[in-house]
Amino acid sequence: MEKPKPDDRSNNAERMENTIGHTLQNMNEARDFEKAHSEELSEEDKQQIEEKNQRREQSIDGLREEIKDEVNDQK
């Protein structure tokens, strides 16, 4: 029977930073898509894009708080 791998948190902050970067990129792409296709999108589609970006912003805020906690824990 294999032992579980130890919990390696040494690169947590870096992984979260990468996630933030990807999330920001997705937000920008969604905004660009909405601008480029605004005439073709329904109001419901536009609202869904905006709501998803709001959830992305909340996620980023949460990740930034986790990064602060992670840095403080490493000190």
PDB file of C-alpha atoms in Angstrom:
ATOM      1  CA  MET A   1       0.000   0.000   0.000  1.00  0.00           C
ATOM      2  CA  GLU A   2       1.384   3.391  -1.035  1.00  0.00           C
ATOM      3  CA  LYS A   3       1.746   6.219   1.414  1.00  0.00           C
ATOM      4  CA  PRO A   4      -0.079   9.408   0.498  1.00  0.00           C
ATOM      5  CA  LYS A   5       2.161  12.091  -0.912  1.00  0.00           C
ATOM      6  CA  PRO A   6       3.100  14.792   1.570  1.00  0.00           C
ATOM      7  CA  ASP A   7       1.247  18.065   1.179  1.00  0.00           C
ATOM      8  CA  ASP A   8       3.671  20.231  -0.826  1.00  0.00           C
ATOM      9  CA  ARG A   9       2.592  23.842  -0.573  1.00  0.00           C
ATOM     10  CA  SER A  10       5.920  25.357  -1.566  1.00  0.00           C
ATOM     11  CA  ASN A  11       4.605  26.660  -4.892  1.00  0.00           C
ATOM     12  CA  ASN A  12       0.993  27.436  -3.910  1.00  0.00           C
ATOM     13  CA  ALA A  13       1.413  31.202  -4.295  1.00  0.00           C
ATOM     14  CA  GLU A  14       2.988  30.754  -7.725  1.00  0.00           C
ATOM     15  CA  ARG A  15       0.179  28.448  -8.866  1.00  0.00           C
ATOM     16  CA  MET A  16      -2.427  30.905  -7.636  1.00  0.00           C
ATOM     17  CA  GLU A  17      -0.668  33.755  -9.467  1.00  0.00           C
ATOM     18  CA  ASN A  18      -0.798  31.681 -12.657  1.00  0.00           C
ATOM     19  CA  THR A  19      -4.499  31.035 -12.102  1.00  0.00           C
ATOM     20  CA  ILE A  20      -5.105  34.765 -11.638  1.00  0.00           C
ATOM     21  CA  GLY A  21      -3.270  35.477 -14.888  1.00  0.00           C
ATOM     22  CA  HIS A  22      -5.345  32.943 -16.801  1.00  0.00           C
ATOM     23  CA  THR A  23      -8.559  34.243 -15.269  1.00  0.00           C
ATOM     24  CA  LEU A  24      -7.698  37.826 -16.229  1.00  0.00           C
ATOM     25  CA  GLN A  25      -6.960  36.647 -19.754  1.00  0.00           C
ATOM     26  CA  ASN A  26     -10.347  34.903 -19.915  1.00  0.00           C
ATOM     27  CA  MET A  27     -12.071  38.064 -18.681  1.00  0.00           C
ATOM     28  CA  ASN A  28     -10.375  40.152 -21.361  1.00  0.00           C
ATOM     29  CA  GLU A  29     -11.230  37.644 -24.062  1.00  0.00           C
ATOM     30  CA  ALA A  30     -14.872  37.611 -22.943  1.00  0.00           C
ATOM     31  CA  ARG A  31     -15.023  41.419 -23.041  1.00  0.00           C
ATOM     32  CA  ASP A  32     -13.369  41.489 -26.472  1.00  0.00           C
ATOM     33  CA  PHE A  33     -15.822  38.868 -27.728  1.00  0.00           C
ATOM     34  CA  GLU A  34     -18.751  40.850 -26.369  1.00  0.00           C
ATOM     35  CA  LYS A  35     -17.512  44.042 -28.045  1.00  0.00           C
ATOM     36  CA  ALA A  36     -16.819  42.338 -31.363  1.00  0.00           C
ATOM     37  CA  HIS A  37     -20.181  40.579 -31.475  1.00  0.00           C
ATOM     38  CA  SER A  38     -22.397  42.955 -29.518  1.00  0.00           C
ATOM     39  CA  GLU A  39     -24.841  43.388 -32.386  1.00  0.00           C
ATOM     40  CA  GLU A  40     -25.276  39.616 -32.708  1.00  0.00           C
ATOM     41  CA  LEU A  41     -25.600  38.845 -29.003  1.00  0.00           C
ATOM     42  CA  SER A  42     -28.898  38.909 -27.177  1.00  0.00           C
ATOM     43  CA  GLU A  43     -29.238  40.932 -24.006  1.00  0.00           C
ATOM     44  CA  GLU A  44     -29.349  37.636 -22.113  1.00  0.00           C
ATOM     45  CA  ASP A  45     -26.032  36.552 -23.667  1.00  0.00           C
ATOM     46  CA  LYS A  46     -24.443  39.880 -22.767  1.00  0.00           C
ATOM     47  CA  GLN A  47     -25.736  39.605 -19.210  1.00  0.00           C
ATOM     48  CA  GLN A  48     -24.340  36.080 -18.896  1.00  0.00           C
ATOM     49  CA  ILE A  49     -20.909  37.258 -20.038  1.00  0.00           C
ATOM     50  CA  GLU A  50     -20.978  40.111 -17.522  1.00  0.00           C
ATOM     51  CA  GLU A  51     -22.128  37.821 -14.704  1.00  0.00           C
ATOM     52  CA  LYS A  52     -19.391  35.329 -15.495  1.00  0.00           C
ATOM     53  CA  ASN A  53     -16.796  38.093 -15.423  1.00  0.00           C
ATOM     54  CA  GLN A  54     -18.153  39.259 -12.060  1.00  0.00           C
ATOM     55  CA  ARG A  55     -17.693  35.720 -10.716  1.00  0.00           C
ATOM     56  CA  ARG A  56     -14.181  35.718 -12.156  1.00  0.00           C
ATOM     57  CA  GLU A  57     -13.422  38.987 -10.338  1.00  0.00           C
ATOM     58  CA  GLN A  58     -14.664  37.481  -7.070  1.00  0.00           C
ATOM     59  CA  SER A  59     -12.491  34.437  -7.667  1.00  0.00           C
ATOM     60  CA  ILE A  60      -9.455  36.640  -8.278  1.00  0.00           C
ATOM     61  CA  ASP A  61     -10.142  38.570  -5.066  1.00  0.00           C
ATOM     62  CA  GLY A  62     -10.315  35.295  -3.161  1.00  0.00           C
ATOM     63  CA  LEU A  63      -7.094  34.020  -4.707  1.00  0.00           C
ATOM     64  CA  ARG A  64      -5.288  37.237  -3.841  1.00  0.00           C
ATOM     65  CA  GLU A  65      -6.364  36.830  -0.213  1.00  0.00           C
ATOM     66  CA  GLU A  66      -5.134  33.235  -0.262  1.00  0.00           C
ATOM     67  CA  ILE A  67      -1.776  34.385  -1.643  1.00  0.00           C
ATOM     68  CA  LYS A  68      -1.457  36.880   1.222  1.00  0.00           C
ATOM     69  CA  ASP A  69      -2.228  34.093   3.711  1.00  0.00           C
ATOM     70  CA  GLU A  70       0.243  31.771   2.016  1.00  0.00           C
ATOM     71  CA  VAL A  71       3.042  34.359   2.102  1.00  0.00           C
ATOM     72  CA  ASN A  72       2.330  35.116   5.766  1.00  0.00           C
ATOM     73  CA  ASP A  73       2.365  31.389   6.608  1.00  0.00           C
ATOM     74  CA  GLN A  74       5.772  30.987   4.972  1.00  0.00           C
ATOM     75  CA  LYS A  75       7.311  33.739   7.103  1.00  0.00           C
TER      76      LYS A  75
END
